[in-house]
Coordinates of C-alpha atoms in Angstrom, one line a residue:
Chain A
X12 CA -7.3 15.8 -11.5
X13 CA -5.2 13.5 -9.7
X14 CA -2.4 14.1 -12.8
X15 CA -2.7 17.6 -12.1
X16 CA -2.1 16.9 -7.9
X17 CA 1.1 14.7 -8.9
X18 CA 2.0 17.9 -11.1
X19 CA 1.5 20.2 -8.3
X20 CA 3.3 17.7 -6.0
X21 CA 6.5 17.9 -8.1
X22 CA 6.1 21.8 -8.4
X23 CA 5.8 22.6 -4.7
X24 CA 8.2 20.0 -3.9
X25 CA 11.1 21.9 -6.0
X26 CA 9.9 25.2 -4.6
X27 CA 10.4 23.8 -1.3
X28 CA 12.9 21.5 -1.5
X29 CA 16.1 24.2 -1.1
X30 CA 14.2 26.1 1.7
X31 CA 15.2 23.2 4.4
X32 CA 18.8 24.5 5.2
X33 CA 20.1 21.5 7.5
X34 CA 18.5 18.9 5.5
X35 CA 19.2 20.6 1.9
X36 CA 23.4 20.2 2.9
X37 CA 22.9 16.4 3.4
X38 CA 20.0 15.8 1.0
X39 CA 20.8 14.7 -2.9
X40 CA 20.0 16.5 -5.8
X41 CA 16.5 17.1 -6.6
X42 CA 16.3 14.4 -9.1
X43 CA 19.0 12.2 -7.3
X44 CA 17.1 11.7 -4.4
X45 CA 15.0 8.2 -3.7
X46 CA 11.3 10.0 -3.2
X47 CA 10.3 13.2 -4.0
X48 CA 9.9 14.9 -0.7
X49 CA 13.1 14.0 0.4
X50 CA 14.1 13.1 3.9
X51 CA 11.7 15.8 5.4
X52 CA 14.8 17.4 7.0
X53 CA 15.9 14.2 9.0
X54 CA 12.2 13.7 10.2
X55 CA 12.1 10.2 7.7
X56 CA 15.2 8.6 8.6
X57 CA 15.1 9.3 12.7
X58 CA 11.4 7.6 11.8
X59 CA 12.6 4.5 9.8
X60 CA 16.3 4.3 12.4
X61 CA 12.9 4.5 15.1
X62 CA 11.3 1.8 13.7
X63 CA 8.6 3.8 11.4
X64 CA 8.3 3.6 7.7
X65 CA 5.6 5.3 5.9
X66 CA 5.0 4.9 1.8
X67 CA 3.5 7.1 -0.8
X68 CA 3.5 5.6 -4.7
X69 CA 0.9 8.1 -6.8
X70 CA 0.4 6.5 -10.2
X71 CA -1.4 8.6 -12.7
X72 CA -2.3 6.9 -16.2
X73 CA -3.8 7.5 -18.8
X74 CA -4.5 4.6 -21.8
X75 CA -6.2 4.9 -25.2
X76 CA -7.9 2.2 -27.7
X77 CA -7.8 4.0 -30.9
X78 CA -8.7 0.9 -32.8
X79 CA -10.6 -2.5 -31.4
X80 CA -12.4 -3.6 -28.6
X81 CA -16.6 -2.3 -28.1
X82 CA -15.6 0.9 -28.6
X83 CA -12.8 3.8 -29.3
X84 CA -12.2 5.6 -25.5
X85 CA -9.3 7.5 -23.9
X86 CA -9.6 7.3 -20.1
X87 CA -7.5 8.5 -16.6
X88 CA -7.1 6.5 -14.1
X89 CA -5.5 6.6 -11.0
X90 CA -4.0 5.0 -7.3
X91 CA -2.5 6.3 -4.8
X92 CA -1.2 3.7 -2.3
X93 CA -0.1 4.5 1.2
X94 CA 1.7 2.4 3.5
X95 CA 3.1 2.3 7.1
X96 CA 5.2 -0.4 8.4
X97 CA 6.3 -0.8 12.0
X98 CA 9.3 -2.5 13.3
X99 CA 8.1 -3.5 16.8
X100 CA 11.4 -4.6 17.4
X101 CA 12.4 -1.0 18.1
X102 CA 9.4 0.6 19.0
X103 CA 8.3 -2.2 21.1
X104 CA 11.0 -4.0 21.8
X105 CA 9.1 -6.9 20.7
X106 CA 11.9 -8.9 18.7
X107 CA 11.1 -10.2 15.2
X108 CA 7.3 -8.4 15.3
X109 CA 6.2 -6.4 12.6
X110 CA 3.3 -4.1 11.4
X111 CA 2.4 -3.1 8.2
X112 CA -1.3 -1.6 6.6
X113 CA -1.7 -0.1 2.9
X114 CA -4.5 1.0 1.3
X115 CA -5.6 2.5 -1.5
X116 CA -7.4 5.5 -3.4
X117 CA -8.8 4.6 -6.9
X118 CA -10.1 7.1 -9.2
X119 CA -10.9 7.4 -13.1
X120 CA -12.5 4.6 -15.0
X121 CA -11.1 1.3 -16.4
X122 CA -10.3 1.1 -20.4
X123 CA -11.0 -2.7 -20.1
X124 CA -14.0 -2.4 -18.4
X125 CA -15.3 0.9 -20.6
X126 CA -14.2 0.3 -23.7
X127 CA -12.7 -3.2 -24.5
X128 CA -14.9 -5.2 -23.0
X129 CA -11.5 -8.1 -22.7
X130 CA -10.6 -10.4 -19.8
X131 CA -7.1 -9.7 -19.2
X132 CA -7.3 -6.3 -18.3
X133 CA -4.9 -4.0 -20.0
X134 CA -3.9 -1.8 -16.9
X135 CA -2.7 -3.4 -13.3
X136 CA -4.8 -0.6 -11.1
X137 CA -8.2 -0.7 -13.2
X138 CA -10.4 -0.8 -10.5
X139 CA -14.1 0.6 -9.9
X140 CA -13.1 4.3 -8.2
X141 CA -13.0 3.7 -4.1
X142 CA -10.9 4.5 -0.9
X143 CA -9.7 0.6 0.5
X144 CA -8.3 -0.6 2.3
X145 CA -5.5 -3.5 1.7
X146 CA -3.1 -4.9 3.5
X147 CA -3.3 -5.4 7.5
X148 CA -1.3 -7.5 9.4
X149 CA 1.1 -9.0 11.8
X150 CA 3.8 -10.7 11.1
X151 CA 6.6 -11.8 13.1
X152 CA 9.5 -13.8 12.3
X153 CA 11.6 -16.8 13.9
X154 CA 15.0 -18.3 13.5
X155 CA 16.5 -15.2 13.0
X156 CA 14.4 -14.3 10.0
X157 CA 14.1 -17.8 8.6
X158 CA 10.6 -18.3 9.1
X159 CA 8.0 -16.1 9.6
X160 CA 4.3 -16.1 10.4
X161 CA 1.7 -14.0 9.2
X162 CA -1.9 -13.1 10.3
X163 CA -4.5 -10.8 9.4
X164 CA -5.4 -9.0 5.9
X165 CA -3.2 -10.4 3.6
X166 CA -3.3 -10.2 -0.9
X167 CA -2.9 -13.4 -2.9
X168 CA -0.6 -11.2 -4.7
X169 CA 1.3 -9.9 -2.1
X170 CA 4.1 -12.7 -2.1
X171 CA 2.6 -16.1 -4.7
X172 CA 2.7 -16.7 -7.9
X173 CA 4.9 -13.4 -8.7
X174 CA 7.4 -12.9 -11.1
X175 CA 10.2 -10.7 -10.6
X176 CA 11.0 -9.7 -14.1
X177 CA 6.6 -9.5 -15.1
X178 CA 6.3 -7.3 -12.2
X179 CA 6.8 -3.9 -14.7
X180 CA 4.5 -4.5 -17.3
X181 CA 1.2 -2.9 -17.0
X182 CA -1.3 -5.9 -18.4
X183 CA -2.8 -6.8 -15.3
X184 CA -2.3 -10.4 -16.1
X185 CA 1.5 -10.0 -16.0
X186 CA 0.4 -9.6 -12.0
X187 CA -2.6 -11.5 -10.1
X188 CA -3.3 -14.1 -13.2
X189 CA -6.6 -14.1 -14.5
X190 CA -6.8 -18.1 -13.4
X191 CA -7.8 -16.5 -10.5
X192 CA -8.7 -13.0 -10.7
X193 CA -11.4 -14.3 -13.2
X194 CA -12.0 -17.1 -12.1
X195 CA -12.3 -16.7 -8.4
X196 CA -15.3 -15.6 -6.3
X197 CA -15.5 -11.8 -6.5
X198 CA -11.9 -11.7 -8.2
X199 CA -10.1 -13.9 -5.3
X200 CA -8.0 -11.9 -3.1
X201 CA -6.2 -10.2 -5.9
X202 CA -6.0 -6.6 -6.5
X203 CA -7.9 -4.5 -4.9
X204 CA -8.4 -6.6 -2.6
X205 CA -7.0 -8.2 0.4
X206 CA -9.0 -10.7 2.8
X207 CA -8.2 -12.1 5.7
X208 CA -6.0 -15.0 6.3
X209 CA -2.8 -16.4 7.1
X210 CA 0.9 -17.1 5.9
X211 CA 3.7 -18.9 6.7
X212 CA 6.9 -19.1 5.3
X213 CA 10.0 -20.5 5.9
X214 CA 13.7 -20.2 4.4
X215 CA 15.9 -23.3 4.9
X216 CA 18.5 -22.5 2.9
X217 CA 19.4 -19.4 1.1
X218 CA 18.3 -21.1 -1.8
X219 CA 15.2 -22.4 -1.0
X220 CA 11.4 -20.7 0.3
X221 CA 8.2 -23.1 1.2
X222 CA 4.9 -20.4 1.8
X223 CA 2.0 -21.6 2.5
X224 CA -1.3 -19.6 3.4
X225 CA -4.9 -19.9 3.8
X226 CA -7.0 -17.4 2.1
X227 CA -10.8 -16.6 3.2
X228 CA -12.6 -17.8 0.2
X229 CA -14.0 -14.8 -0.8
X230 CA -13.8 -11.2 -0.3
X231 CA -17.8 -9.2 -0.6
X232 CA -20.3 -10.3 0.8
X233 CA -22.8 -12.7 -1.4
X234 CA -25.6 -10.8 -3.6
X235 CA -25.8 -8.3 -6.4
X236 CA -23.7 -6.0 -8.0
X237 CA -20.3 -5.7 -8.3
X238 CA -18.0 -7.6 -5.5
X239 CA -15.7 -4.4 -5.4
X240 CA -19.0 -2.4 -4.4
X241 CA -20.1 -5.0 -2.4
X242 CA -17.1 -4.0 -0.4
X243 CA -16.1 -0.8 -1.2
X244 CA -14.1 -0.2 1.7
X245 CA -11.9 -3.5 1.9
X246 CA -13.3 -3.8 5.9
X247 CA -15.9 -6.5 5.7
X248 CA -12.9 -8.6 6.9
X249 CA -15.3 -11.7 5.9
X250 CA -13.6 -14.8 7.3
X251 CA -14.6 -17.9 5.4
X252 CA -17.6 -16.2 3.3
X253 CA -17.4 -18.6 0.1
X254 CA -14.9 -20.9 1.7
X255 CA -11.0 -21.1 1.7
X256 CA -8.5 -21.2 0.0
X257 CA -5.2 -22.9 1.0
X258 CA -2.2 -22.3 -0.8
X259 CA 1.5 -23.9 -1.2
X260 CA 4.3 -22.5 -3.0
X261 CA 8.0 -23.8 -3.6
X262 CA 11.0 -21.1 -5.0
X263 CA 14.5 -22.3 -5.6
X264 CA 16.7 -18.9 -6.0
X265 CA 19.5 -19.0 -7.8
X266 CA 22.2 -16.7 -9.5
X267 CA 22.2 -15.1 -6.1
X268 CA 24.4 -11.7 -5.9
X269 CA 25.2 -9.8 -2.8
X270 CA 25.0 -6.9 -4.5
X271 CA 21.7 -7.4 -5.2
X272 CA 18.6 -7.8 -3.3
X273 CA 16.7 -10.5 -4.9
X274 CA 18.4 -13.3 -6.6
X275 CA 18.3 -13.2 -10.4
X276 CA 16.8 -16.5 -11.2
X277 CA 14.1 -18.9 -10.1
X278 CA 11.7 -21.4 -9.9
X279 CA 8.5 -21.6 -8.3
X280 CA 6.2 -24.4 -7.9
X281 CA 2.8 -23.7 -6.4
X282 CA -0.9 -25.0 -5.9
X283 CA -4.0 -24.2 -4.7
X284 CA -7.4 -24.9 -3.5
X285 CA -10.5 -23.7 -2.8
X286 CA -13.2 -25.1 -0.4
X287 CA -16.5 -23.4 -2.5
X288 CA -18.6 -24.7 -4.8
X289 CA -18.2 -23.7 -8.2
X290 CA -20.2 -24.0 -11.2
X291 CA -20.0 -26.4 -13.7
X292 CA -19.2 -24.2 -17.4
X293 CA -21.1 -26.0 -19.6
X294 CA -23.8 -28.8 -17.6
X295 CA -26.6 -28.3 -16.3
X296 CA -27.3 -30.1 -12.5
X297 CA -28.9 -33.2 -14.7
X298 CA -26.1 -33.6 -16.9
X299 CA -27.6 -31.7 -19.9
X300 CA -25.8 -28.9 -21.8
X301 CA -26.8 -25.3 -20.4
X302 CA -27.8 -24.5 -24.1
X303 CA -30.4 -27.2 -24.4
X304 CA -33.4 -25.3 -24.8
X305 CA -35.3 -28.1 -22.0
X306 CA -32.2 -27.4 -19.7
X307 CA -33.3 -27.0 -16.3
X308 CA -31.0 -23.5 -16.4
X309 CA -28.9 -24.5 -12.9
X310 CA -25.6 -25.2 -13.3
X311 CA -24.1 -28.3 -12.3
X312 CA -22.1 -27.6 -9.2
X313 CA -18.5 -28.5 -8.6
X314 CA -17.6 -28.8 -4.3
X315 CA -14.4 -27.4 -4.7
X316 CA -11.7 -25.9 -7.1
X317 CA -7.9 -26.1 -7.8
X318 CA -5.0 -25.2 -9.7
X319 CA -1.2 -25.3 -10.2
X320 CA 1.2 -22.8 -11.4
X321 CA 5.1 -22.7 -12.4
X322 CA 7.0 -19.2 -11.9
X323 CA 10.6 -19.2 -13.8
X324 CA 12.6 -16.0 -13.4
X325 CA 16.2 -15.6 -15.8
X326 CA 18.8 -13.9 -15.7
X327 CA 20.7 -14.6 -19.3
X328 CA 22.9 -11.6 -19.9
X329 CA 24.1 -9.5 -17.1
X330 CA 26.7 -6.7 -17.5
X331 CA 29.8 -7.2 -15.2
X332 CA 29.4 -5.5 -11.4
X333 CA 25.8 -4.4 -12.6
X334 CA 24.4 -7.7 -11.6
X335 CA 20.3 -6.7 -12.2
X336 CA 21.0 -4.8 -15.5
X337 CA 20.8 -7.4 -18.6
X338 CA 18.3 -9.5 -20.4
X339 CA 16.4 -11.5 -18.3
X340 CA 13.3 -13.5 -19.2
X341 CA 9.9 -15.2 -17.5
X342 CA 7.6 -17.6 -17.8
X343 CA 4.6 -18.3 -15.9
X344 CA 2.3 -21.2 -16.4
X345 CA -1.2 -21.9 -14.4
X346 CA -3.8 -24.6 -14.7
X347 CA -7.1 -24.7 -13.1
X348 CA -10.1 -27.6 -14.6
X349 CA -11.8 -26.4 -17.8
X350 CA -15.2 -27.8 -16.0
X351 CA -15.2 -24.8 -13.8
X352 CA -13.1 -22.0 -14.8
X353 CA -13.7 -19.5 -17.4
X354 CA -9.9 -19.6 -18.0
X355 CA -8.2 -23.1 -18.0
X356 CA -5.0 -22.3 -18.8
X357 CA -2.7 -19.1 -18.8
X358 CA 0.8 -18.4 -19.8
X359 CA 2.5 -15.7 -19.8
X360 CA 6.2 -15.2 -21.4
X361 CA 8.2 -12.2 -21.8
X362 CA 12.3 -10.7 -22.1
X363 CA 13.3 -7.7 -20.3
X364 CA 16.4 -5.6 -21.2
X365 CA 17.8 -3.1 -17.9
X366 CA 19.7 -0.5 -18.7
X367 CA 19.9 -1.3 -22.2
X368 CA 21.3 2.5 -23.3
X369 CA 23.5 4.7 -22.6
X370 CA 23.3 6.4 -19.1
X371 CA 19.8 4.5 -18.4
X372 CA 21.2 2.2 -16.0
X373 CA 17.5 2.5 -14.5
X374 CA 15.5 2.0 -17.2
X375 CA 14.1 -1.2 -18.6
X376 CA 12.5 -2.2 -21.7
X377 CA 10.1 -4.9 -21.8
X378 CA 8.5 -7.2 -24.5
X379 CA 5.8 -9.9 -23.2
X380 CA 2.6 -12.0 -24.0
X381 CA -0.2 -13.5 -22.1
X382 CA -2.0 -16.2 -23.4
X383 CA -5.7 -17.4 -21.6
X384 CA -7.7 -20.4 -22.7
X385 CA -11.6 -20.7 -22.9
X386 CA -12.1 -23.6 -20.8
X387 CA -15.3 -25.5 -21.1
X388 CA -17.3 -22.4 -22.0
X389 CA -16.2 -22.6 -26.1
X390 CA -18.2 -26.1 -25.3
X391 CA -20.8 -24.1 -24.8
X392 CA -20.7 -22.2 -27.2
X393 CA -20.7 -24.8 -29.4
X394 CA -23.7 -25.8 -27.8
X395 CA -25.4 -23.1 -28.9
X396 CA -24.6 -22.7 -32.3
X397 CA -25.9 -26.5 -32.6
X398 CA -28.9 -25.9 -30.9
X399 CA -30.5 -22.8 -32.2
X400 CA -28.7 -23.1 -35.6
X401 CA -27.3 -19.7 -35.1
X402 CA -24.0 -18.6 -35.6
X403 CA -22.0 -16.6 -33.4
X404 CA -18.8 -16.7 -31.8
X405 CA -16.6 -19.2 -30.5
X406 CA -15.2 -18.4 -26.7
X407 CA -11.3 -19.9 -27.5
X408 CA -9.1 -17.5 -26.2
X409 CA -7.2 -13.8 -25.4
X410 CA -4.3 -12.5 -25.2
X411 CA -2.5 -9.9 -25.4
X412 CA 1.1 -8.4 -26.5
X413 CA 2.9 -5.7 -24.6
X414 CA 5.7 -3.5 -25.0
X415 CA 6.7 -0.9 -22.4
X416 CA 9.6 0.9 -21.6
X417 CA 10.1 2.1 -18.2
X418 CA 12.4 5.3 -17.9
X419 CA 13.5 6.7 -14.6
X420 CA 13.3 10.1 -14.8
X421 CA 14.4 10.2 -11.7
X422 CA 14.8 7.6 -8.7
X423 CA 11.2 8.9 -7.8
X424 CA 9.8 9.3 -10.6
X425 CA 8.7 6.7 -13.6
X426 CA 7.2 7.2 -16.7
X427 CA 6.1 4.8 -18.6
X428 CA 4.9 4.2 -22.2
X429 CA 2.7 1.1 -23.7
X430 CA 1.4 -0.4 -26.0
X431 CA -1.0 -3.4 -26.4
X432 CA -2.3 -5.8 -28.5
X433 CA -5.4 -7.7 -27.4
X434 CA -6.2 -10.6 -29.4
X435 CA -9.6 -11.6 -29.3
X436 CA -11.3 -9.4 -26.2
X437 CA -13.5 -11.5 -23.9
X438 CA -12.6 -14.8 -25.2
X439 CA -13.8 -13.7 -28.9
X440 CA -17.3 -13.4 -27.7
X441 CA -19.9 -11.0 -30.0
X442 CA -19.6 -7.5 -30.0
X443 CA -22.9 -5.8 -28.2
X444 CA -25.2 -4.0 -30.2
X445 CA -25.1 -1.3 -32.1
X446 CA -22.4 -3.8 -33.5
X447 CA -23.7 -6.5 -35.9
X448 CA -24.9 -9.2 -34.7
X449 CA -22.3 -12.2 -34.1
X450 CA -19.7 -9.7 -34.7
X451 CA -16.9 -11.0 -32.3
X452 CA -15.2 -7.7 -30.5
X453 CA -12.4 -6.8 -32.6
X454 CA -8.5 -7.4 -31.5
X455 CA -7.8 -4.2 -29.5
X456 CA -4.7 -1.3 -30.5
X457 CA -3.9 0.2 -26.7
X458 CA -1.3 2.7 -26.3
X459 CA -1.1 4.5 -23.3
X460 CA 1.1 6.7 -20.1
X461 CA 1.9 5.9 -17.3
X462 CA 3.4 8.1 -14.2
X463 CA 4.8 6.4 -10.6
X464 CA 5.9 8.9 -8.2
X465 CA 7.6 7.9 -4.8
X466 CA 6.8 10.4 -2.3
Chain B
X16 CA 47.0 -16.2 29.5
X17 CA 48.4 -13.8 26.8
X18 CA 50.2 -10.4 27.3
X19 CA 48.3 -7.7 25.9
X20 CA 49.5 -6.8 22.1
X21 CA 51.6 -3.3 22.1
X22 CA 52.6 -1.9 18.6
X23 CA 56.4 -1.9 18.3
X24 CA 56.1 1.5 17.4
X25 CA 53.1 3.1 19.1
X26 CA 53.8 6.2 17.0
X27 CA 53.5 4.7 14.0
X28 CA 50.4 3.0 13.2
X29 CA 50.4 0.3 10.5
X30 CA 48.0 0.8 7.6
X31 CA 45.8 -1.7 6.6
X32 CA 44.6 -1.8 2.8
X33 CA 40.8 -2.9 2.8
X34 CA 39.6 -5.2 0.0
X35 CA 36.3 -7.2 -0.2
X36 CA 35.4 -10.3 -1.8
X37 CA 32.3 -8.8 -3.0
X38 CA 29.5 -6.4 -2.0
X39 CA 26.6 -4.8 -1.1
X40 CA 23.4 -3.1 -3.0
X41 CA 24.0 0.7 -2.7
X42 CA 27.8 0.2 -3.3
X43 CA 29.7 -0.3 -6.5
X44 CA 31.9 -2.8 -5.8
X45 CA 34.8 -0.6 -6.7
X46 CA 33.7 2.2 -3.9
X47 CA 32.9 -0.2 -1.2
X48 CA 36.4 -0.8 0.2
X49 CA 36.0 3.2 0.4
X50 CA 33.3 2.9 2.5
X51 CA 34.5 0.7 4.7
X52 CA 37.7 2.1 5.1
X53 CA 35.9 5.2 6.5
X54 CA 33.5 2.9 9.3
X55 CA 36.3 1.3 10.6
X56 CA 37.8 4.4 11.5
X57 CA 35.1 4.4 13.3
X58 CA 35.8 1.9 15.5
X59 CA 38.8 4.6 16.8
X60 CA 41.7 1.9 16.9
X61 CA 44.7 4.1 17.5
X62 CA 47.6 1.8 16.5
X63 CA 45.4 0.6 12.6
X64 CA 44.5 3.5 9.7
X65 CA 42.9 2.0 6.8
X66 CA 43.4 2.9 3.1
X67 CA 40.9 1.4 0.4
X68 CA 42.7 -0.6 -1.6
X69 CA 43.8 -0.3 -5.2
X70 CA 44.0 -3.4 -6.5
X71 CA 43.0 -7.1 -5.4
X72 CA 45.2 -8.7 -3.1
X73 CA 48.0 -7.6 -4.4
X74 CA 48.7 -5.5 0.0
X75 CA 50.6 -7.6 1.9
X76 CA 49.4 -6.4 4.9
X77 CA 45.2 -6.0 4.5
X78 CA 41.5 -6.7 5.6
X79 CA 39.2 -8.9 3.3
X80 CA 36.0 -8.2 3.5
X81 CA 33.2 -10.5 2.4
X82 CA 28.9 -10.1 3.3
X83 CA 27.0 -12.7 2.2
X84 CA 22.7 -13.0 2.6
X85 CA 21.4 -15.0 5.4
X86 CA 18.1 -16.9 4.3
X87 CA 15.5 -15.1 4.9
X88 CA 11.7 -15.4 4.9
X89 CA 10.1 -12.0 5.7
X90 CA 8.0 -12.3 2.5
X91 CA 7.2 -9.0 0.6
X92 CA 3.9 -7.1 0.1
X93 CA 2.3 -5.7 -2.9
X94 CA 4.6 -3.6 -5.3
X95 CA 3.0 -1.6 -8.3
X96 CA 7.4 -0.4 -9.1
X97 CA 9.7 -2.7 -10.6
X98 CA 12.1 -2.5 -7.2
X99 CA 14.5 -0.3 -8.8
X100 CA 16.2 -0.3 -5.7
X101 CA 17.6 -3.2 -6.1
X102 CA 21.6 -2.1 -6.2
X103 CA 21.0 0.5 -3.6
X104 CA 19.8 -1.2 -1.3
X105 CA 17.4 -4.2 0.5
X106 CA 13.8 -3.2 0.0
X107 CA 13.8 -4.8 3.7
X108 CA 16.0 -5.0 6.2
X109 CA 18.1 -8.6 5.8
X110 CA 20.1 -10.9 8.1
X111 CA 23.7 -11.0 6.8
X112 CA 26.6 -12.6 7.8
X113 CA 30.2 -10.2 7.4
X114 CA 33.7 -11.4 7.7
X115 CA 36.2 -9.8 7.6
X116 CA 40.1 -11.7 7.5
X117 CA 43.2 -10.0 8.6
X118 CA 46.6 -10.5 6.4
X119 CA 49.9 -8.8 7.9
X120 CA 52.8 -9.1 5.7
X121 CA 50.8 -11.5 2.9
X122 CA 50.2 -13.8 5.4
X123 CA 46.7 -14.8 6.9
X124 CA 46.4 -14.3 10.2
X125 CA 42.8 -14.1 11.4
X126 CA 39.3 -13.3 11.3
X127 CA 36.1 -12.2 12.9
X128 CA 32.7 -12.8 11.9
X129 CA 29.0 -11.1 12.4
X130 CA 25.6 -12.1 11.9
X131 CA 23.9 -8.3 11.3
X132 CA 20.8 -7.7 9.9
X133 CA 21.1 -4.8 7.5
X134 CA 19.2 -2.6 4.8
X135 CA 22.3 -2.0 2.6
X136 CA 23.6 1.8 1.4
X137 CA 26.0 3.9 2.3
X138 CA 23.5 5.4 4.4
X139 CA 22.3 2.8 6.5
X140 CA 23.3 3.3 9.9
X141 CA 23.2 -0.4 11.3
X142 CA 25.7 -1.1 8.6
X143 CA 28.0 1.0 9.8
X144 CA 27.5 0.0 13.2
X145 CA 28.4 -3.4 12.3
X146 CA 31.3 -2.5 10.5
X147 CA 33.2 -0.7 13.4
X148 CA 31.5 -3.7 15.4
X149 CA 33.5 -6.4 13.1
X150 CA 36.8 -3.8 13.4
X151 CA 36.8 -4.2 17.1
X152 CA 36.3 -8.1 17.0
X153 CA 39.4 -7.9 14.6
X154 CA 41.8 -5.4 16.0
X155 CA 40.4 -4.2 19.2
X156 CA 42.0 -4.1 22.8
X157 CA 39.4 -7.3 23.0
X158 CA 40.2 -8.3 19.9
X159 CA 40.9 -11.8 18.2
X160 CA 44.2 -10.2 16.4
X161 CA 45.0 -9.7 20.3
X162 CA 44.1 -13.4 21.3
X163 CA 46.0 -15.7 18.7
X164 CA 49.8 -16.3 20.1
X165 CA 52.0 -13.4 19.5
X166 CA 54.9 -16.1 18.4
X167 CA 52.4 -15.9 15.1
X168 CA 53.0 -12.2 14.6
X169 CA 55.2 -11.1 11.7
X170 CA 58.5 -10.4 13.1
X171 CA 58.5 -6.4 13.4
X172 CA 54.9 -6.1 14.3
X173 CA 52.8 -3.8 12.9
X174 CA 54.9 -0.4 11.3

């Protein structure tokens, strides 16, 4: 239905475009403009100049796993992301201040959740259907923009652990890493959640940025069921629920080109801490294995959690005079203690080539891989085999290989065919019935097509 | 107090070639001189004319522009799309340092500098205003060129 809506809007836009005469004289052609709906006869630009900026992006995708996974399925899922940014310096003569709010309308069903049974979700937009608030914050800049303070409902994956070259991949692990979205309570402050928090950022020189933030520890209230149901609208505003999560990141950028809005290469080092209690993945409260039939069944608790990460983006070769076009590489490594985290190590890396083909300067071909190592849960699996004498899969890792091509049909329209191979879905867990007992979930092949439209 | 500068031949304004040492998002380096020449004319200085330079550093009478990104800590928001606009505009308004250097008869004369907050791209009104302002500060009645020692001016003055 959502794909139909997108198609309808395109057709309506094509029909209405030439009708607004004064704007048509100035606006670019339908396939040259930056947004599908254009400049709204000059209204959009006037609002931007006045400090009001609207944004609507529609994503629609179909994904299918013709082989592997728990079962074979073809799904549709969609996301409409709407945002409003107010420049309060222009609107309210409040120097350096801005306000931002965005929200999601999520539809369809996820392939990882409903068919593959894996952890490294195959889509960045996979979530339960809902209409939800995401970010809601106020920001104050200081020192001519060299420092800023943001307060409100914010998300970890807005600004932290970001690789500019992995951002276009479809698999979710190239965005918010699973050392956070799988390990932290309710998935942590990652899509589709944002949580109350505060962030301070300072750029003492043009190549150096230090960011520090404190997030509320759990985006959903305690209770049974899926956290996306427990906080179904993004408006719980839970402060301190499940502790707090401070984080700091130091970023050094280089290969800065005036022609490009972002430096072409950077290195980021980050570390986070979480004050909540985290259950041990193997031990019970008496120190024995949870797999022992004599165990009290109560996991040992750790009073906190922590982790560290490294992000490296490097432009390897670029076309002369076309700063962002060329071959680039990225590497992200994240670590969390294996005794209290399902994923204890996550590595993703890849190559992207922007403008590979003639006359396709904005297209990007990407090849990337993710590896997520299972922590001491694998030892628990060994214990289970030992105590029961029944052979069963022992979790070790899950990994994904992805090949994707971002085709810019127009500046406002992205079409993205995608192929993923998922190895050891679920970390190499047994498939549910009717699969034979003890048989792991088969490796999965995923194919799909994503459409992204900027209105 | 220096006397106000008066062109030797008021009816024949001097034509300056416009060059860039680097560029901004939204412009190919070959297109930016044309954009700058257009908006320098927006400063409405009767004594000067502006043309985009064909070759860098070859014209004796020229203005060289440079743009440097200032440190910025404004931050970002979640984006599901790879930022394809990198060559078109900044994703947000960014502080930049704009510098224009004046050369006459091949000799460096003076410069004007301005800190501005721009988004980039040919449609950015803040960038256009900044270019006009720097042009005024360089060549206008109260500009840097009028303020320098008249004795350093080229013997024949603007042609």
